[in-house]
């Protein structure tokens, strides 16, 4: 049997460093970052801070740690944050909001994982009503992960920011895939930098680095973030080798995200025309979420995917996810479009 090149669309985190990225890693200058002496980490932090017009930035090993540190910095135990019911901070960070910060979540609904400014006011507990937890933080996600890679309209981001400022709430952006949103919308990162108290941006998703997330914000926030990162076990040493990968990704592999978006749109169109597919969520960036008809046998579908060496994510209840990325080639894309047409439920 001929060996086929497997197609892995489970996530945009399955990529391997490109030759240019590896080269940047091997030639990185490093030092002990716990002493702030790693020149490459410092360069990455300065570069990303500057990109968002922020005062400072701090390199974290993961996006979860950066989000959790931000939540810790913006809240006190017993308080409450507001987030979408599908948010990563609530669903996929191991319960860290309560474990690390002793904070509860008020979860709000909304199409495609997006919040609307009008929802925020009514979700805030009255500050003088001491029976309820004090609401102190709003977290939004852009693009939305579980919401299918949807982007906020920047006007909505600003409107939520106005509500936060008028009610004295902090405002954090989980921007794990903010790069995708910036490429898709053409929005100015500095405008984002002005709106939020903190923003986390992942280097290990679409940009293709092996690890790393940068948290940006005011010096007053980031200086305190250093201590929280240490407490969480995220103080790292000669990590410039990894920061070099992230810096290379930001500088050289951001504009190509558009290619991922085009392929995702093309997959969404293909799926929407197949009789065994019940529906496809609107596809704005690199995430395609679709639903199989109820009469499709899940085991037959899984066998089919396996036989064709295609890996995607099951999200439960007939919901499936494909994520395009830099290791998903044009050849694989053409082959997948053909393959999807071969399934006979
Ligand atoms: C991937 C992701 C994160 C961070 O995840 P880590 O695996 O901890 O790096 C945070 N938020 C969203 C929306 C994500 O998709």
Tab-separated table of C-alpha atoms and ligand atoms in Angstrom:
chain	number	residue	atom	x	y	z
A	1	UNK	CA	0.000	0.000	0.000
A	2	UNK	CA	1.249	3.456	-0.865
A	3	UNK	CA	2.255	5.589	2.100
A	4	UNK	CA	0.199	8.759	2.239
A	5	UNK	CA	1.309	11.983	3.815
A	6	UNK	CA	-1.039	12.442	6.808
A	7	UNK	CA	-3.152	15.592	7.015
A	8	UNK	CA	-3.362	16.914	10.568
A	9	UNK	CA	-5.954	19.651	11.060
A	10	UNK	CA	-6.680	19.029	14.740
A	11	UNK	CA	-5.082	22.341	15.708
A	12	UNK	CA	-2.700	25.045	14.524
A	13	UNK	CA	-0.383	23.939	17.351
A	14	UNK	CA	0.781	20.764	15.550
A	15	UNK	CA	3.265	22.638	13.331
A	16	UNK	CA	7.030	22.188	13.381
A	17	UNK	CA	9.530	25.049	13.163
A	18	UNK	CA	10.292	26.128	9.598
A	19	UNK	CA	13.945	26.061	8.404
A	20	UNK	CA	14.191	29.857	8.842
A	21	UNK	CA	12.820	29.597	12.364
A	22	UNK	CA	15.218	26.786	13.285
A	23	UNK	CA	18.075	28.837	11.981
A	24	UNK	CA	16.999	31.799	14.125
A	25	UNK	CA	16.832	29.487	17.144
A	26	UNK	CA	20.269	27.979	16.605
A	27	UNK	CA	21.896	31.356	16.200
A	28	UNK	CA	20.123	33.051	19.134
A	29	UNK	CA	22.153	34.870	21.754
A	30	UNK	CA	21.024	33.770	25.192
A	31	UNK	CA	21.484	34.470	28.886
A	32	UNK	CA	19.689	33.829	32.179
A	33	UNK	CA	16.221	35.314	31.760
A	34	UNK	CA	15.451	35.120	35.493
A	35	UNK	CA	18.202	37.783	35.791
A	36	UNK	CA	16.642	39.580	32.747
A	37	UNK	CA	19.921	38.811	30.947
A	38	UNK	CA	18.623	36.947	27.922
A	39	UNK	CA	19.044	39.443	25.051
A	40	UNK	CA	16.713	37.525	22.740
A	41	UNK	CA	13.877	37.359	25.273
A	42	UNK	CA	14.367	41.083	25.930
A	43	UNK	CA	14.284	41.790	22.203
A	44	UNK	CA	11.078	39.788	21.738
A	45	UNK	CA	9.389	41.535	24.683
A	46	UNK	CA	10.403	44.989	23.430
A	47	UNK	CA	9.334	44.169	19.878
A	48	UNK	CA	5.873	42.941	20.858
A	49	UNK	CA	5.328	45.781	23.369
A	50	UNK	CA	6.220	48.283	20.644
A	51	UNK	CA	3.901	46.562	18.141
A	52	UNK	CA	0.944	47.106	20.491
A	53	UNK	CA	2.124	50.526	21.636
A	54	UNK	CA	2.306	49.082	25.161
A	55	UNK	CA	4.799	50.084	27.860
A	56	UNK	CA	6.036	46.589	28.594
A	57	UNK	CA	5.753	42.914	27.738
A	58	UNK	CA	6.629	39.632	29.440
A	59	UNK	CA	7.378	36.246	27.876
A	60	UNK	CA	5.461	33.259	29.284
A	61	UNK	CA	5.831	29.550	28.493
A	62	UNK	CA	2.101	29.138	27.663
A	63	UNK	CA	-1.008	31.103	26.899
A	64	UNK	CA	-2.799	29.607	29.867
A	65	UNK	CA	-0.113	30.873	32.233
A	66	UNK	CA	-0.233	34.371	30.721
A	67	UNK	CA	-4.045	34.516	31.011
A	68	UNK	CA	-3.956	33.148	34.538
A	69	UNK	CA	-1.313	35.674	35.572
A	70	UNK	CA	-3.412	38.496	34.112
A	71	UNK	CA	-6.503	37.317	35.994
A	72	UNK	CA	-4.474	37.110	39.212
A	73	UNK	CA	-3.194	40.662	38.676
A	74	UNK	CA	-6.599	42.166	37.999
A	75	UNK	CA	-8.603	40.491	40.784
A	76	UNK	CA	-8.672	39.592	44.492
A	77	UNK	CA	-9.964	36.292	45.935
A	78	UNK	CA	-13.754	36.202	46.191
A	79	UNK	CA	-14.291	38.517	43.249
A	80	UNK	CA	-15.957	37.678	39.927
A	81	UNK	CA	-14.964	38.041	36.296
A	82	UNK	CA	-17.200	38.164	33.238
A	83	UNK	CA	-16.431	35.957	30.239
A	84	UNK	CA	-18.197	34.171	27.395
A	85	UNK	CA	-19.538	30.729	28.286
A	86	UNK	CA	-17.240	29.198	25.646
A	87	UNK	CA	-14.134	31.103	26.754
A	88	UNK	CA	-10.755	29.402	27.018
A	89	UNK	CA	-10.062	30.955	30.443
A	90	UNK	CA	-13.145	29.217	31.836
A	91	UNK	CA	-13.230	25.950	29.848
A	92	UNK	CA	-9.655	25.001	29.030
A	93	UNK	CA	-7.309	26.270	31.711
A	94	UNK	CA	-7.887	23.507	34.222
A	95	UNK	CA	-10.063	25.551	36.554
A	96	UNK	CA	-7.192	27.987	37.084
A	97	UNK	CA	-9.496	30.957	37.646
A	98	UNK	CA	-10.674	29.440	40.928
A	99	UNK	CA	-7.447	27.529	41.717
A	100	UNK	CA	-5.017	30.412	41.217
A	101	UNK	CA	-7.123	33.484	41.901
A	102	UNK	CA	-10.085	32.291	43.994
A	103	UNK	CA	-12.355	34.041	41.520
A	104	UNK	CA	-15.730	32.938	40.109
A	105	UNK	CA	-16.963	33.460	36.558
A	106	UNK	CA	-20.190	35.021	35.325
A	107	UNK	CA	-20.636	33.360	31.943
A	108	UNK	CA	-22.524	35.034	29.137
A	109	UNK	CA	-23.921	33.615	25.887
A	110	UNK	CA	-23.428	35.122	22.440
A	111	UNK	CA	-23.039	34.038	18.823
A	112	UNK	CA	-19.648	32.559	17.841
A	113	UNK	CA	-18.089	33.126	21.249
A	114	UNK	CA	-18.453	36.915	20.957
A	115	UNK	CA	-19.747	39.284	23.647
A	116	UNK	CA	-21.712	42.469	23.128
A	117	UNK	CA	-21.220	45.677	25.149
A	118	UNK	CA	-24.937	45.725	26.091
A	119	UNK	CA	-24.535	42.438	27.979
A	120	UNK	CA	-21.853	43.710	30.342
A	121	UNK	CA	-23.720	46.249	32.516
A	122	UNK	CA	-26.531	43.848	33.538
A	123	UNK	CA	-23.970	41.091	34.320
A	124	UNK	CA	-22.082	43.274	36.814
A	125	UNK	CA	-23.128	42.699	40.428
A	126	UNK	CA	-24.090	45.953	42.171
A	127	UNK	CA	-20.906	46.923	44.072
A	128	UNK	CA	-22.742	47.954	47.257
A	129	UNK	CA	-24.726	44.672	47.422
A	130	UNK	CA	-22.249	42.800	49.628
A	131	UNK	CA	-24.059	39.453	49.297
A	132	UNK	CA	-22.760	39.012	45.728
A	133	UNK	CA	-19.159	38.701	44.603
A	134	UNK	CA	-17.645	41.973	43.482
A	135	UNK	CA	-17.289	42.091	39.696
A	136	UNK	CA	-13.844	43.414	38.757
A	137	UNK	CA	-12.766	42.052	35.375
A	138	UNK	CA	-14.026	41.366	31.854
A	139	UNK	CA	-12.154	38.854	29.650
A	140	UNK	CA	-12.776	38.638	25.911
A	141	UNK	CA	-11.224	36.323	23.333
A	142	UNK	CA	-10.159	37.317	19.791
A	143	UNK	CA	-10.347	35.294	17.657
A	144	UNK	CA	-12.722	33.006	19.494
A	145	UNK	CA	-11.520	29.418	19.731
A	146	UNK	CA	-14.707	27.474	20.467
A	147	UNK	CA	-16.625	30.122	18.518
A	148	UNK	CA	-14.902	29.055	15.293
A	149	UNK	CA	-12.193	31.670	14.834
A	150	UNK	CA	-14.627	34.600	14.755
A	151	UNK	CA	-13.192	38.127	14.967
A	152	UNK	CA	-14.549	41.042	16.943
A	153	UNK	CA	-15.506	44.195	15.150
A	154	UNK	CA	-13.115	46.698	16.769
A	155	UNK	CA	-16.059	49.038	17.505
A	156	UNK	CA	-17.462	46.315	19.778
A	157	UNK	CA	-14.086	45.921	21.525
A	158	UNK	CA	-14.126	49.684	22.149
A	159	UNK	CA	-17.737	49.712	23.319
A	160	UNK	CA	-17.010	46.973	25.869
A	161	UNK	CA	-13.914	48.941	26.949
A	162	UNK	CA	-16.062	52.024	27.562
A	163	UNK	CA	-18.421	50.022	29.778
A	164	UNK	CA	-15.433	48.620	31.700
A	165	UNK	CA	-13.939	52.046	32.300
A	166	UNK	CA	-17.276	53.567	33.329
A	167	UNK	CA	-17.836	50.775	35.888
A	168	UNK	CA	-14.215	50.551	37.074
A	169	UNK	CA	-13.633	47.052	35.695
A	170	UNK	CA	-10.322	45.779	34.331
A	171	UNK	CA	-10.326	44.542	30.736
A	172	UNK	CA	-8.197	41.580	29.548
A	173	UNK	CA	-7.883	40.198	26.026
A	174	UNK	CA	-7.093	36.529	25.489
A	175	UNK	CA	-5.468	37.129	22.122
A	176	UNK	CA	-4.081	33.639	21.572
A	177	UNK	CA	-5.082	34.090	17.907
A	178	UNK	CA	-5.125	37.887	17.809
A	179	UNK	CA	-2.610	37.702	14.925
A	180	UNK	CA	-5.254	35.959	12.824
A	181	UNK	CA	-7.797	38.647	13.700
A	182	UNK	CA	-5.331	41.442	12.830
A	183	UNK	CA	-4.560	39.875	9.458
A	184	UNK	CA	-8.243	39.198	8.691
A	185	UNK	CA	-9.533	42.648	9.685
A	186	UNK	CA	-6.532	44.877	8.993
A	187	UNK	CA	-7.030	46.431	12.457
A	188	UNK	CA	-4.157	48.355	14.062
A	189	UNK	CA	-2.501	46.480	16.960
A	190	UNK	CA	-1.826	49.827	18.673
A	191	UNK	CA	-5.567	50.463	18.841
A	192	UNK	CA	-5.853	47.150	20.718
A	193	UNK	CA	-3.007	48.164	22.995
A	194	UNK	CA	-4.898	51.322	23.980
A	195	UNK	CA	-8.127	49.506	24.902
A	196	UNK	CA	-6.942	46.787	27.255
A	197	UNK	CA	-5.276	46.556	30.650
A	198	UNK	CA	-3.519	43.416	29.388
A	199	UNK	CA	-3.324	41.340	26.201
A	200	UNK	CA	-1.890	37.834	25.785
A	201	UNK	CA	-0.700	36.787	22.315
A	202	UNK	CA	0.431	33.235	21.506
A	203	UNK	CA	3.509	32.494	19.425
A	204	UNK	CA	2.787	28.756	19.289
A	205	UNK	CA	-0.433	28.811	17.256
A	206	UNK	CA	-0.546	30.259	13.734
A	207	UNK	CA	2.934	31.775	13.999
A	208	UNK	CA	4.424	28.300	14.362
A	209	UNK	CA	6.836	28.640	17.310
A	210	UNK	CA	7.309	25.598	19.572
A	211	UNK	CA	6.146	27.527	22.641
A	212	UNK	CA	5.563	30.903	24.168
A	213	UNK	CA	3.069	33.659	24.795
A	214	UNK	CA	3.680	37.340	25.399
A	215	UNK	CA	1.636	39.398	27.860
A	216	UNK	CA	1.594	43.138	27.135
A	217	UNK	CA	0.348	46.033	29.225
A	218	UNK	CA	1.341	48.992	31.354
A	219	UNK	CA	4.581	48.782	33.386
A	220	UNK	CA	2.511	48.776	36.572
A	221	UNK	CA	0.851	45.530	35.403
A	222	UNK	CA	3.836	43.784	33.806
A	223	UNK	CA	6.228	44.501	36.698
A	224	UNK	CA	3.817	42.679	39.016
A	225	UNK	CA	3.320	39.941	36.402
A	226	UNK	CA	6.969	38.953	36.890
A	227	UNK	CA	6.265	37.854	40.453
A	228	UNK	CA	3.097	35.949	39.490
A	229	UNK	CA	4.965	34.187	36.679
A	230	UNK	CA	7.607	33.128	39.211
A	231	UNK	CA	4.940	31.826	41.613
A	232	UNK	CA	3.357	29.813	38.798
A	233	UNK	CA	6.735	28.243	38.014
A	234	UNK	CA	7.259	30.128	34.768
A	235	UNK	CA	10.648	31.758	35.429
A	236	UNK	CA	12.907	30.331	32.712
A	237	UNK	CA	16.638	30.495	32.051
A	238	UNK	CA	18.318	30.460	28.571
A	239	UNK	CA	14.918	30.560	26.926
A	240	UNK	CA	16.095	32.929	24.211
A	241	UNK	CA	16.335	29.890	21.939
A	242	UNK	CA	12.546	29.704	22.122
A	243	UNK	CA	11.988	33.457	22.115
A	244	UNK	CA	14.015	33.563	18.875
A	245	UNK	CA	11.445	31.246	17.317
A	246	UNK	CA	8.626	33.500	18.464
A	247	UNK	CA	10.347	36.644	17.229
A	248	UNK	CA	10.984	34.984	13.872
A	249	UNK	CA	7.307	33.989	13.726
A	250	UNK	CA	6.039	37.503	14.450
A	251	UNK	CA	8.396	39.076	11.919
A	252	UNK	CA	8.192	36.526	9.110
A	253	UNK	CA	5.200	34.235	9.478
A	254	UNK	CA	2.351	36.592	10.284
A	255	UNK	CA	1.354	37.830	6.853
A	256	UNK	CA	1.126	34.250	5.551
A	257	UNK	CA	-1.802	33.627	7.936
A	258	UNK	CA	-3.934	34.926	5.107
A	259	UNK	CA	-3.164	31.702	3.249
A	260	UNK	CA	-4.534	29.674	6.167
A	261	UNK	CA	-7.681	31.809	6.104
A	262	UNK	CA	-8.195	31.264	2.372
A	263	UNK	CA	-7.810	27.492	2.722
A	264	UNK	CA	-10.207	27.428	5.670
A	265	UNK	CA	-12.794	29.337	3.623
A	266	UNK	CA	-12.310	26.937	0.752
A	267	UNK	CA	-12.814	23.940	3.094
A	268	UNK	CA	-15.945	25.581	4.526
A	269	UNK	CA	-17.367	26.057	1.021
A	270	UNK	CA	-16.566	22.478	0.075
A	271	UNK	CA	-18.190	21.115	3.256
A	272	UNK	CA	-21.311	23.234	2.848
A	273	UNK	CA	-22.001	21.522	-0.488
A	274	UNK	CA	-21.696	17.962	0.817
A	275	UNK	CA	-24.954	16.100	1.516
A	276	UNK	CA	-23.685	14.507	4.756
A	277	UNK	CA	-22.840	17.901	6.264
A	278	UNK	CA	-25.700	19.578	8.089
A	279	UNK	CA	-24.121	22.979	8.466
A	280	UNK	CA	-20.909	24.986	8.615
A	281	UNK	CA	-20.268	27.909	10.931
A	282	UNK	CA	-19.231	31.194	9.299
A	283	UNK	CA	-15.471	30.920	8.652
A	284	UNK	CA	-13.573	34.192	9.105
A	285	UNK	CA	-10.068	32.974	9.904
A	286	UNK	CA	-8.356	29.556	10.185
A	287	UNK	CA	-10.958	27.525	12.119
A	288	UNK	CA	-13.744	25.595	10.378
A	289	UNK	CA	-16.547	24.219	12.556
A	290	UNK	CA	-19.137	21.991	10.930
A	291	UNK	CA	-21.919	19.578	11.864
A	292	UNK	CA	-22.658	16.159	10.406
A	293	UNK	CA	-26.267	15.126	9.764
A	294	UNK	CA	-27.743	13.105	12.638
A	295	UNK	CA	-28.064	10.016	10.429
A	296	UNK	CA	-24.306	9.868	9.727
A	297	UNK	CA	-22.615	7.052	11.639
A	298	UNK	CA	-19.820	8.566	13.684
A	299	UNK	CA	-17.769	5.342	13.623
A	300	UNK	CA	-18.058	5.138	9.818
A	301	UNK	CA	-16.904	8.772	9.571
A	302	UNK	CA	-13.960	8.096	11.894
A	303	UNK	CA	-12.972	4.975	9.929
A	304	UNK	CA	-13.114	6.975	6.715
A	305	UNK	CA	-10.910	9.741	8.107
A	306	UNK	CA	-8.451	7.193	9.460
A	307	UNK	CA	-8.241	5.309	6.164
A	308	UNK	CA	-7.388	8.563	4.389
A	309	UNK	CA	-4.958	9.635	7.147
A	310	UNK	CA	-6.935	12.763	7.977
A	311	UNK	CA	-6.998	13.985	11.580
A	312	UNK	CA	-9.538	16.534	12.790
A	313	UNK	CA	-11.071	17.338	16.199
A	314	UNK	CA	-14.364	15.945	17.476
A	315	UNK	CA	-16.139	18.556	19.572
A	316	UNK	CA	-19.050	16.315	20.619
A	317	UNK	CA	-22.722	16.175	19.590
A	318	UNK	CA	-21.975	15.929	15.871
A	319	UNK	CA	-19.716	19.006	15.915
A	320	UNK	CA	-16.277	18.832	14.230
A	321	UNK	CA	-13.357	21.223	13.874
A	322	UNK	CA	-10.593	21.678	11.323
A	323	UNK	CA	-7.815	24.229	11.836
A	324	UNK	CA	-5.525	25.255	8.968
A	325	UNK	CA	-1.865	26.103	9.603
A	326	UNK	CA	1.565	26.502	8.033
A	327	UNK	CA	2.255	22.771	7.716
A	328	UNK	CA	-0.987	22.265	5.740
A	329	UNK	CA	0.233	22.488	2.174
A	330	UNK	CA	-1.567	23.324	-1.060
A	331	UNK	CA	-1.069	19.695	-2.146
A	332	UNK	CA	-2.726	18.445	1.062
A	333	UNK	CA	-5.515	20.965	0.610
A	334	UNK	CA	-6.329	19.796	-2.928
A	335	UNK	CA	-6.219	16.190	-1.760
A	336	UNK	CA	-8.506	16.874	1.203
A	337	UNK	CA	-11.096	18.643	-0.975
A	338	UNK	CA	-11.235	15.532	-3.181
A	339	UNK	CA	-11.199	13.127	-0.211
A	340	UNK	CA	-14.155	14.828	1.527
A	341	UNK	CA	-16.251	14.210	-1.585
A	342	UNK	CA	-15.583	10.462	-1.364
A	343	UNK	CA	-17.328	9.808	1.954
A	344	UNK	CA	-20.468	7.761	1.567
A	345	UNK	CA	-22.354	7.692	4.884
B	1	LIG	C1	-4.443	28.028	22.758
B	1	LIG	C2	-5.210	29.052	23.481
B	1	LIG	C3	-4.741	29.591	24.686
B	1	LIG	C4	-3.441	29.171	25.343
B	1	LIG	O1	-3.250	27.829	25.417
B	1	LIG	P1	-1.875	27.165	25.868
B	1	LIG	O2	-2.036	25.784	25.357
B	1	LIG	O3	-1.833	27.254	27.330
B	1	LIG	O4	-0.757	27.910	25.226
B	1	LIG	C5	-5.495	30.570	25.294
B	1	LIG	N1	-6.632	30.997	24.746
B	1	LIG	C6	-7.120	30.530	23.598
B	1	LIG	C7	-8.374	31.077	23.027
B	1	LIG	C8	-6.429	29.534	22.926
B	1	LIG	O5	-6.902	29.070	21.770
